Short mmCIF file of N, CA and C in Angstrom, two decimals:
data_model
loop_
_atom_site.label_atom_id
_atom_site.label_comp_id
_atom_site.label_asym_id
_atom_site.label_seq_id
_atom_site.Cartn_x
_atom_site.Cartn_y
_atom_site.Cartn_z
N MET A 280 -86.05 52.91 -125.20
CA MET A 280 -87.49 53.49 -124.05
C MET A 280 -87.24 54.60 -122.99
N ASN A 281 -86.81 55.20 -123.35
CA ASN A 281 -86.85 56.24 -121.99
C ASN A 281 -88.11 56.71 -120.95
N ASN A 282 -88.00 55.71 -119.82
CA ASN A 282 -89.16 55.87 -119.01
C ASN A 282 -88.31 56.77 -117.83
N ASP A 283 -87.53 57.74 -117.93
CA ASP A 283 -86.96 57.69 -116.41
C ASP A 283 -87.94 59.37 -116.17
N HIS A 284 -88.44 60.05 -117.67
CA HIS A 284 -89.65 61.18 -117.37
C HIS A 284 -87.81 62.24 -117.12
N THR A 285 -87.51 62.35 -117.57
CA THR A 285 -86.26 63.07 -118.17
C THR A 285 -86.54 64.20 -118.84
N PRO A 286 -86.38 65.18 -118.53
CA PRO A 286 -86.83 65.45 -120.49
C PRO A 286 -85.62 65.82 -121.21
N LEU A 287 -86.49 65.58 -122.37
CA LEU A 287 -85.48 65.23 -123.83
C LEU A 287 -84.92 66.07 -124.68
N PHE A 288 -85.58 67.36 -124.01
CA PHE A 288 -84.54 68.61 -125.16
C PHE A 288 -84.28 69.13 -124.03
N ASP A 289 -83.11 69.99 -124.19
CA ASP A 289 -81.86 71.60 -123.39
C ASP A 289 -81.83 72.24 -124.86
N ASN A 290 -82.22 73.61 -123.83
CA ASN A 290 -81.51 74.62 -124.99
C ASN A 290 -82.55 74.62 -125.92
N ILE A 291 -83.59 74.72 -125.48
CA ILE A 291 -85.43 75.35 -126.90
C ILE A 291 -85.65 76.29 -125.92
N PHE A 292 -85.87 77.38 -126.65
CA PHE A 292 -86.94 78.73 -125.85
C PHE A 292 -87.49 79.13 -126.36
N ILE A 293 -88.51 80.15 -125.89
CA ILE A 293 -90.15 80.94 -126.27
C ILE A 293 -88.88 81.69 -127.22
N PRO A 294 -89.28 81.61 -128.76
CA PRO A 294 -89.12 82.94 -129.79
C PRO A 294 -89.36 83.84 -128.87
N ASP A 295 -88.30 85.15 -128.92
CA ASP A 295 -88.24 85.68 -128.70
C ASP A 295 -88.66 87.04 -129.50
N SER A 296 -89.56 87.76 -129.10
CA SER A 296 -90.08 88.63 -130.73
C SER A 296 -89.97 90.44 -129.91
N LYS A 297 -89.73 90.40 -128.65
CA LYS A 297 -89.94 91.49 -127.97
C LYS A 297 -88.79 92.72 -128.78
N GLY A 298 -87.38 92.47 -129.29
CA GLY A 298 -87.14 93.50 -129.93
C GLY A 298 -87.56 93.65 -130.91
N ILE A 299 -88.10 92.70 -131.70
CA ILE A 299 -88.96 93.08 -132.77
C ILE A 299 -90.48 94.15 -132.97
N GLU A 300 -91.07 93.81 -131.87
CA GLU A 300 -91.81 94.66 -130.89
C GLU A 300 -91.50 96.07 -131.31
N TYR A 301 -90.61 96.65 -130.16
CA TYR A 301 -89.92 97.56 -129.64
C TYR A 301 -89.63 97.80 -130.83
N GLN A 302 -89.29 97.17 -132.23
CA GLN A 302 -88.59 98.07 -133.88
C GLN A 302 -89.71 98.48 -134.19
N VAL A 303 -90.84 97.67 -134.08
CA VAL A 303 -92.04 98.47 -134.92
C VAL A 303 -92.39 99.35 -134.43
N LEU A 304 -93.09 99.19 -133.03
CA LEU A 304 -92.91 100.31 -132.39
C LEU A 304 -92.98 101.68 -132.10
N ALA A 305 -91.26 101.57 -132.37
CA ALA A 305 -91.05 102.99 -131.98
C ALA A 305 -91.03 103.46 -133.98
N ASP A 306 -90.66 102.38 -134.19
CA ASP A 306 -91.19 102.76 -135.90
C ASP A 306 -92.23 104.07 -136.24
N LEU A 307 -93.05 103.62 -135.51
CA LEU A 307 -94.44 104.43 -135.68
C LEU A 307 -95.13 105.04 -134.94
N ILE A 308 -93.76 105.25 -133.84
CA ILE A 308 -94.12 106.56 -133.03
C ILE A 308 -93.33 107.69 -133.77
N ALA A 309 -91.72 106.71 -134.46
CA ALA A 309 -90.96 108.26 -135.02
C ALA A 309 -92.25 108.69 -135.95
N ASN A 310 -92.38 107.48 -136.30
CA ASN A 310 -93.40 108.02 -138.01
C ASN A 310 -94.62 107.59 -137.97
N PRO A 311 -95.16 108.47 -137.34
CA PRO A 311 -97.17 108.03 -137.23
C PRO A 311 -97.96 107.78 -138.51
N GLU A 312 -96.72 108.35 -139.65
CA GLU A 312 -97.84 108.70 -141.06
C GLU A 312 -97.18 107.36 -141.68
N TYR A 313 -97.22 106.07 -140.94
CA TYR A 313 -97.15 104.88 -141.25
C TYR A 313 -98.19 104.10 -141.33
N ILE A 314 -98.54 104.15 -140.10
CA ILE A 314 -99.31 103.38 -139.44
C ILE A 314 -100.17 102.69 -140.19
N PRO A 315 -101.67 103.96 -140.83
CA PRO A 315 -101.83 103.91 -142.05
C PRO A 315 -101.92 102.94 -142.54
N THR A 316 -100.59 101.78 -143.82
CA THR A 316 -100.08 101.97 -144.52
C THR A 316 -99.82 100.42 -143.78
N VAL A 317 -98.83 100.42 -142.45
CA VAL A 317 -99.19 99.08 -141.66
C VAL A 317 -100.20 98.35 -140.96
N ALA A 318 -100.72 99.40 -140.68
CA ALA A 318 -101.82 99.32 -139.70
C ALA A 318 -102.84 97.26 -140.60
N GLY A 319 -102.62 96.96 -141.66
CA GLY A 319 -103.17 96.31 -142.78
C GLY A 319 -102.32 94.59 -142.21
N LEU A 320 -100.94 94.93 -141.93
CA LEU A 320 -100.16 94.05 -141.55
C LEU A 320 -100.11 94.13 -139.92
N ILE A 321 -100.47 94.48 -139.07
CA ILE A 321 -100.42 93.79 -138.12
C ILE A 321 -101.84 93.58 -137.27
N ASN A 322 -101.27 93.02 -136.23
CA ASN A 322 -103.12 92.63 -135.87
C ASN A 322 -101.87 92.33 -133.35
N ASP A 323 -103.29 92.61 -132.89
CA ASP A 323 -103.05 92.65 -132.12
C ASP A 323 -102.26 91.11 -131.09
N THR A 324 -102.60 89.67 -132.01
CA THR A 324 -101.87 88.59 -131.82
C THR A 324 -100.53 88.53 -131.94
N MET A 325 -99.90 89.73 -132.67
CA MET A 325 -98.51 89.66 -132.69
C MET A 325 -97.60 90.29 -131.90
N PHE A 326 -98.33 90.62 -130.79
CA PHE A 326 -97.44 91.28 -129.90
C PHE A 326 -97.37 90.49 -127.99
N SER A 327 -96.63 90.47 -128.11
CA SER A 327 -96.21 89.23 -126.23
C SER A 327 -96.58 89.17 -125.61
N SER A 328 -97.38 91.01 -125.00
CA SER A 328 -97.70 91.16 -123.71
C SER A 328 -98.54 92.32 -124.21
N ALA A 329 -99.30 92.24 -122.99
CA ALA A 329 -100.53 93.26 -122.67
C ALA A 329 -98.99 94.65 -122.72
N GLU A 330 -98.27 94.66 -122.46
CA GLU A 330 -98.40 96.69 -122.81
C GLU A 330 -97.61 97.28 -124.07
N THR A 331 -96.89 95.99 -124.53
CA THR A 331 -96.65 96.28 -125.99
C THR A 331 -98.63 96.80 -127.33
N VAL A 332 -99.22 95.61 -126.67
CA VAL A 332 -100.36 95.04 -127.31
C VAL A 332 -100.91 96.89 -126.77
N LYS A 333 -100.70 97.31 -126.01
CA LYS A 333 -101.30 98.36 -125.46
C LYS A 333 -101.06 99.98 -126.29
N VAL A 334 -99.68 99.68 -126.13
CA VAL A 334 -99.24 100.40 -127.20
C VAL A 334 -99.60 100.61 -128.44
N TRP A 335 -99.61 99.44 -129.43
CA TRP A 335 -99.35 99.34 -130.24
C TRP A 335 -101.23 99.94 -130.83
N ARG A 336 -102.36 99.09 -129.92
CA ARG A 336 -104.10 100.37 -129.33
C ARG A 336 -104.70 101.42 -129.50
N THR A 337 -103.02 101.36 -128.73
CA THR A 337 -103.38 103.42 -128.40
C THR A 337 -102.85 104.10 -130.21
N LEU A 338 -101.56 103.66 -130.73
CA LEU A 338 -101.24 104.60 -131.93
C LEU A 338 -102.35 104.33 -132.84
N ASN A 339 -102.67 102.82 -132.73
CA ASN A 339 -103.62 102.87 -133.48
C ASN A 339 -105.28 103.75 -133.16
N SER A 340 -105.58 103.46 -132.89
CA SER A 340 -106.56 104.37 -132.87
C SER A 340 -106.27 106.15 -132.84
N MET A 341 -104.56 106.51 -132.22
CA MET A 341 -104.76 107.74 -131.79
C MET A 341 -105.06 108.08 -133.41
N SER A 342 -104.14 106.84 -134.72
CA SER A 342 -104.00 107.41 -136.04
C SER A 342 -104.97 107.88 -136.86
N THR A 343 -106.40 106.34 -136.55
CA THR A 343 -107.41 106.55 -137.16
C THR A 343 -108.11 107.67 -136.23
N ALA A 344 -108.40 108.46 -135.30
CA ALA A 344 -108.27 109.79 -134.71
C ALA A 344 -107.64 111.00 -135.37
N GLY A 345 -107.06 110.85 -136.00
CA GLY A 345 -106.38 112.10 -136.76
C GLY A 345 -105.57 112.56 -135.47
N GLU A 346 -104.68 112.36 -134.66
CA GLU A 346 -104.17 113.02 -133.62
C GLU A 346 -103.70 113.18 -133.56
N THR A 347 -102.68 113.65 -132.55
CA THR A 347 -101.14 114.07 -132.95
C THR A 347 -100.06 112.55 -132.23
N ILE A 348 -99.48 111.66 -133.36
CA ILE A 348 -98.75 111.78 -132.00
C ILE A 348 -97.13 111.28 -132.12
N ASP A 349 -96.59 111.70 -130.53
CA ASP A 349 -95.58 111.69 -130.42
C ASP A 349 -95.45 110.74 -129.38
N ILE A 350 -93.85 111.45 -128.40
CA ILE A 350 -93.75 110.40 -127.52
C ILE A 350 -93.95 111.32 -126.00
N GLN A 351 -93.95 111.94 -126.11
CA GLN A 351 -94.76 113.05 -124.91
C GLN A 351 -96.13 112.46 -124.97
N THR A 352 -97.65 112.13 -125.41
CA THR A 352 -98.79 111.69 -125.79
C THR A 352 -98.84 110.44 -125.37
N MET A 353 -98.02 109.45 -126.30
CA MET A 353 -97.66 108.10 -126.28
C MET A 353 -97.27 107.99 -124.48
N SER A 354 -96.78 108.18 -123.86
CA SER A 354 -96.21 108.67 -123.10
C SER A 354 -97.20 108.70 -121.30
N GLY A 355 -97.97 109.18 -121.59
CA GLY A 355 -99.04 110.18 -121.18
C GLY A 355 -100.54 109.06 -121.31
N ARG A 356 -100.50 108.50 -122.53
CA ARG A 356 -100.97 107.53 -122.54
C ARG A 356 -101.13 105.54 -122.35
N THR A 357 -99.88 106.02 -122.43
CA THR A 357 -99.26 104.45 -121.94
C THR A 357 -98.23 104.79 -120.77
N ASN A 358 -97.74 103.28 -120.33
CA ASN A 358 -96.50 103.21 -119.49
C ASN A 358 -95.20 104.18 -119.84
N PRO A 359 -95.17 105.75 -119.01
CA PRO A 359 -93.90 106.25 -120.40
C PRO A 359 -92.31 104.91 -119.75
N GLY A 360 -92.37 103.87 -118.92
CA GLY A 360 -91.36 103.41 -119.25
C GLY A 360 -91.27 102.25 -120.21
N ILE A 361 -92.20 101.94 -120.14
CA ILE A 361 -92.44 100.90 -122.37
C ILE A 361 -91.51 102.23 -123.16
N ILE A 362 -92.86 102.88 -123.25
CA ILE A 362 -92.14 104.17 -123.96
C ILE A 362 -90.79 104.54 -124.40
N ALA A 363 -90.15 104.36 -123.29
CA ALA A 363 -89.11 104.83 -123.24
C ALA A 363 -87.88 104.08 -123.26
N ARG A 364 -88.08 102.42 -123.31
CA ARG A 364 -87.33 101.38 -123.90
C ARG A 364 -88.15 101.25 -125.69
N ILE A 365 -89.19 101.44 -125.73
CA ILE A 365 -89.43 101.53 -127.42
C ILE A 365 -88.59 102.42 -127.68
N ILE A 366 -88.45 103.61 -126.99
CA ILE A 366 -87.50 104.55 -128.66
C ILE A 366 -86.16 104.54 -128.21
N SER A 367 -86.11 103.45 -127.36
CA SER A 367 -84.13 103.19 -126.95
C SER A 367 -84.12 102.45 -128.82
N LYS A 368 -84.97 101.85 -129.24
CA LYS A 368 -85.03 101.14 -130.52
C LYS A 368 -84.80 101.71 -132.09
N ASP A 369 -85.41 103.44 -132.38
CA ASP A 369 -85.93 103.98 -132.93
C ASP A 369 -83.92 104.59 -132.58
N THR A 370 -83.78 103.92 -134.84
CA THR A 370 -82.72 104.00 -135.13
C THR A 370 -82.52 105.45 -136.20
N GLY A 371 -83.18 106.13 -136.01
CA GLY A 371 -83.63 107.32 -137.00
C GLY A 371 -83.38 107.43 -138.48
N VAL A 372 -83.69 105.90 -138.65
CA VAL A 372 -83.31 105.48 -140.68
C VAL A 372 -84.78 105.15 -140.96
N SER A 373 -86.44 105.26 -139.85
CA SER A 373 -86.58 103.99 -141.03
C SER A 373 -87.32 104.68 -142.06
N THR A 374 -87.73 103.81 -142.98
CA THR A 374 -88.25 104.40 -144.15
C THR A 374 -90.04 103.82 -143.71
N LEU A 375 -90.22 104.45 -144.81
CA LEU A 375 -91.76 103.06 -144.75
C LEU A 375 -91.77 101.39 -145.14
N LYS A 376 -90.33 101.42 -146.17
CA LYS A 376 -89.84 99.76 -146.13
C LYS A 376 -89.59 99.31 -145.55
N THR A 377 -88.59 100.24 -144.78
CA THR A 377 -87.74 99.31 -143.34
C THR A 377 -89.22 99.01 -142.03
N ALA A 378 -89.56 99.87 -142.29
CA ALA A 378 -91.29 99.47 -141.64
C ALA A 378 -92.14 98.73 -142.13
N ILE A 379 -92.62 97.95 -143.07
CA ILE A 379 -93.02 97.22 -143.25
C ILE A 379 -91.71 95.83 -143.26
N ASP A 380 -91.02 96.36 -143.46
CA ASP A 380 -90.26 94.81 -142.74
C ASP A 380 -90.14 94.88 -141.90
N HIS A 381 -89.95 95.12 -141.29
CA HIS A 381 -90.55 94.89 -139.36
C HIS A 381 -91.55 94.61 -139.42
N CYS A 382 -92.46 94.96 -139.90
CA CYS A 382 -93.92 94.44 -139.86
C CYS A 382 -93.95 93.27 -139.69
N ARG A 383 -93.17 92.36 -141.58
CA ARG A 383 -93.13 91.32 -141.53
C ARG A 383 -91.76 90.77 -140.43
N VAL A 384 -91.60 90.89 -139.99
CA VAL A 384 -90.62 90.13 -139.36
C VAL A 384 -91.18 90.05 -137.96
N LEU A 385 -91.76 90.87 -137.56
CA LEU A 385 -92.78 90.96 -136.67
C LEU A 385 -93.37 89.69 -136.41
N SER A 386 -94.82 89.86 -137.65
CA SER A 386 -95.55 88.65 -138.17
C SER A 386 -95.18 87.50 -138.54
N ASN A 387 -93.25 86.72 -138.21
CA ASN A 387 -93.02 85.61 -138.62
C ASN A 387 -92.67 85.18 -137.37
N ALA A 388 -92.20 86.12 -136.19
CA ALA A 388 -91.98 86.06 -134.90
C ALA A 388 -93.53 85.51 -134.45
N ALA A 389 -94.30 86.04 -134.60
CA ALA A 389 -95.50 85.38 -133.76
C ALA A 389 -95.57 84.34 -133.84
N VAL A 390 -95.91 84.46 -134.91
CA VAL A 390 -96.50 82.76 -135.64
C VAL A 390 -95.22 82.07 -135.20
N ARG A 391 -93.94 81.84 -135.52
CA ARG A 391 -92.73 80.72 -133.91
C ARG A 391 -93.83 80.86 -133.11
N ARG A 392 -93.56 82.03 -132.33
CA ARG A 392 -94.26 81.85 -130.89
C ARG A 392 -95.53 81.05 -130.77
N VAL A 393 -96.67 80.88 -132.16
CA VAL A 393 -97.74 80.54 -131.46
C VAL A 393 -97.58 78.43 -132.12
N ILE A 394 -96.31 78.56 -133.30
CA ILE A 394 -96.11 77.02 -133.14
C ILE A 394 -95.64 76.67 -132.39
N PHE A 395 -94.54 77.21 -131.59
CA PHE A 395 -93.98 76.85 -130.50
C PHE A 395 -94.76 76.44 -129.53
N ASN A 396 -95.42 76.76 -128.91
CA ASN A 396 -96.51 77.45 -127.08
C ASN A 396 -97.58 76.25 -127.74
N GLN A 397 -97.72 75.95 -129.36
CA GLN A 397 -98.92 74.62 -129.71
C GLN A 397 -98.36 73.58 -129.44
N ALA A 398 -96.38 73.35 -130.34
CA ALA A 398 -95.76 71.60 -129.96
C ALA A 398 -95.65 72.02 -128.56
N VAL A 399 -95.65 72.32 -127.50
CA VAL A 399 -95.49 72.29 -126.04
C VAL A 399 -96.37 71.63 -125.47
N SER A 400 -97.83 72.14 -126.03
CA SER A 400 -98.73 72.02 -125.74
C SER A 400 -99.08 70.15 -126.26
N MET A 401 -98.98 69.94 -128.14
CA MET A 401 -99.14 68.82 -128.59
C MET A 401 -97.55 67.43 -127.41
N LEU A 402 -96.50 68.13 -127.24
CA LEU A 402 -95.51 66.75 -126.98
C LEU A 402 -96.10 66.97 -125.09
N ARG A 403 -96.56 67.40 -124.68
CA ARG A 403 -96.69 67.47 -123.16
C ARG A 403 -98.24 66.47 -123.49
N CYS A 404 -99.68 67.02 -124.10
CA CYS A 404 -100.48 65.87 -124.24
C CYS A 404 -99.83 64.53 -124.86
N ALA A 405 -98.97 64.85 -126.04
CA ALA A 405 -98.18 63.39 -125.97
C ALA A 405 -97.74 62.19 -124.98
N SER A 406 -96.90 63.22 -123.91
CA SER A 406 -95.90 62.26 -123.13
C SER A 406 -97.52 62.12 -121.80
N ASN A 407 -98.54 62.55 -122.40
CA ASN A 407 -99.92 62.04 -120.99
C ASN A 407 -100.49 61.02 -121.52
N ASN A 408 -100.48 59.89 -120.89
CA ASN A 408 -100.71 58.57 -121.71
C ASN A 408 -102.72 58.59 -121.32
N GLY A 409 -102.97 59.28 -120.85
CA GLY A 409 -104.19 59.85 -120.48
C GLY A 409 -104.86 60.74 -121.37
N THR A 410 -104.61 61.36 -122.45
CA THR A 410 -104.11 62.12 -123.77
C THR A 410 -105.66 60.97 -124.36
N ASP A 411 -106.70 61.35 -125.13
CA ASP A 411 -107.20 60.52 -126.81
C ASP A 411 -106.85 60.28 -127.30
N ILE A 412 -106.62 59.57 -127.97
CA ILE A 412 -105.25 59.41 -128.76
C ILE A 412 -105.94 60.14 -130.60
N THR A 413 -107.12 60.30 -130.61
CA THR A 413 -107.77 61.40 -131.74
C THR A 413 -107.74 62.68 -131.87
N GLU A 414 -107.74 62.90 -130.04
CA GLU A 414 -107.67 64.93 -129.10
C GLU A 414 -106.33 64.88 -129.46
N LEU A 415 -105.72 64.18 -129.92
CA LEU A 415 -103.72 64.29 -129.45
C LEU A 415 -103.34 64.45 -131.78
N ALA A 416 -104.34 63.33 -132.14
CA ALA A 416 -104.35 63.25 -133.79
C ALA A 416 -104.57 64.37 -134.51
N ALA A 417 -105.49 65.46 -133.86
CA ALA A 417 -106.09 65.80 -134.47
C ALA A 417 -105.47 67.63 -133.90
N MET A 418 -105.31 67.49 -133.25
CA MET A 418 -104.46 69.09 -132.72
C MET A 418 -103.31 69.88 -133.91
N PRO A 419 -102.76 69.56 -134.95
CA PRO A 419 -101.78 69.70 -135.82
C PRO A 419 -102.86 69.99 -136.84
N GLY A 420 -103.81 70.10 -137.17
CA GLY A 420 -105.05 70.50 -137.57
C GLY A 420 -105.73 71.68 -136.98
N ARG A 421 -105.69 72.25 -135.87
CA ARG A 421 -106.08 73.07 -135.34
C ARG A 421 -104.78 74.07 -134.85
N LEU A 422 -104.22 73.97 -134.86
CA LEU A 422 -102.73 74.62 -134.92
C LEU A 422 -102.85 75.64 -136.54
N VAL A 423 -102.33 74.83 -137.28
CA VAL A 423 -102.80 74.74 -139.16
C VAL A 423 -103.96 75.58 -139.27
N ASP A 424 -105.05 75.62 -138.95
CA ASP A 424 -106.42 76.73 -138.21
C ASP A 424 -106.21 77.68 -137.84
N GLU A 425 -105.56 77.79 -136.72
CA GLU A 425 -105.03 78.86 -135.52
C GLU A 425 -103.86 79.99 -136.63
N VAL A 426 -103.19 78.94 -136.81
CA VAL A 426 -102.14 79.98 -137.71
C VAL A 426 -102.65 80.85 -138.97
N GLU A 427 -103.60 79.95 -139.65
CA GLU A 427 -104.61 80.96 -140.93
C GLU A 427 -105.18 81.52 -140.12
N ASN A 428 -105.80 81.20 -139.61
CA ASN A 428 -107.05 82.26 -138.90
C ASN A 428 -106.43 83.18 -138.18
N SER A 429 -104.86 83.48 -137.85
CA SER A 429 -104.50 84.65 -136.90
C SER A 429 -103.48 85.37 -137.24
N PHE A 430 -103.37 84.87 -138.78
CA PHE A 430 -101.68 85.12 -139.25
C PHE A 430 -102.07 85.43 -141.30
N GLY A 431 -103.16 85.01 -141.01
CA GLY A 431 -103.57 84.36 -142.57
C GLY A 431 -102.45 83.84 -143.24
N VAL A 432 -101.80 83.41 -142.49
CA VAL A 432 -100.16 82.05 -143.27
C VAL A 432 -101.29 80.86 -143.94
N GLU A 433 -101.12 80.77 -144.95
CA GLU A 433 -101.58 79.68 -145.70
C GLU A 433 -100.55 78.68 -146.27
#
């Protein structure tokens, strides 16, 4: 039995979705006509930072309002630095199909991030003798509910 309180896991990192977040946003800035089609595939919880959520919300609201979306306008309404980082991901060859594929990859990455964070929380609770065992046993069910409600994954 390991009671020395040393970490049990090395080299386990929070799933990184920044690259695919930037790719999805670059697809949509370069091709704003895709936004109405992919809007149902994306939600705020899929983005890992307030900055990328703001870019997504801005794109979606501008599209809904019928406003022109371009790099200059996006830079003025959000952080120009993040727009520059996002645009650096634009390959110039995005089709609607690739944009949809990128949205699916983003969704999968977001689900992995939620599962990872909840698993860490469960491990912390399991290692704390003060955690009620009934509460601990209920945690996996709440994780399933969160993933289903946030991402439509069943």
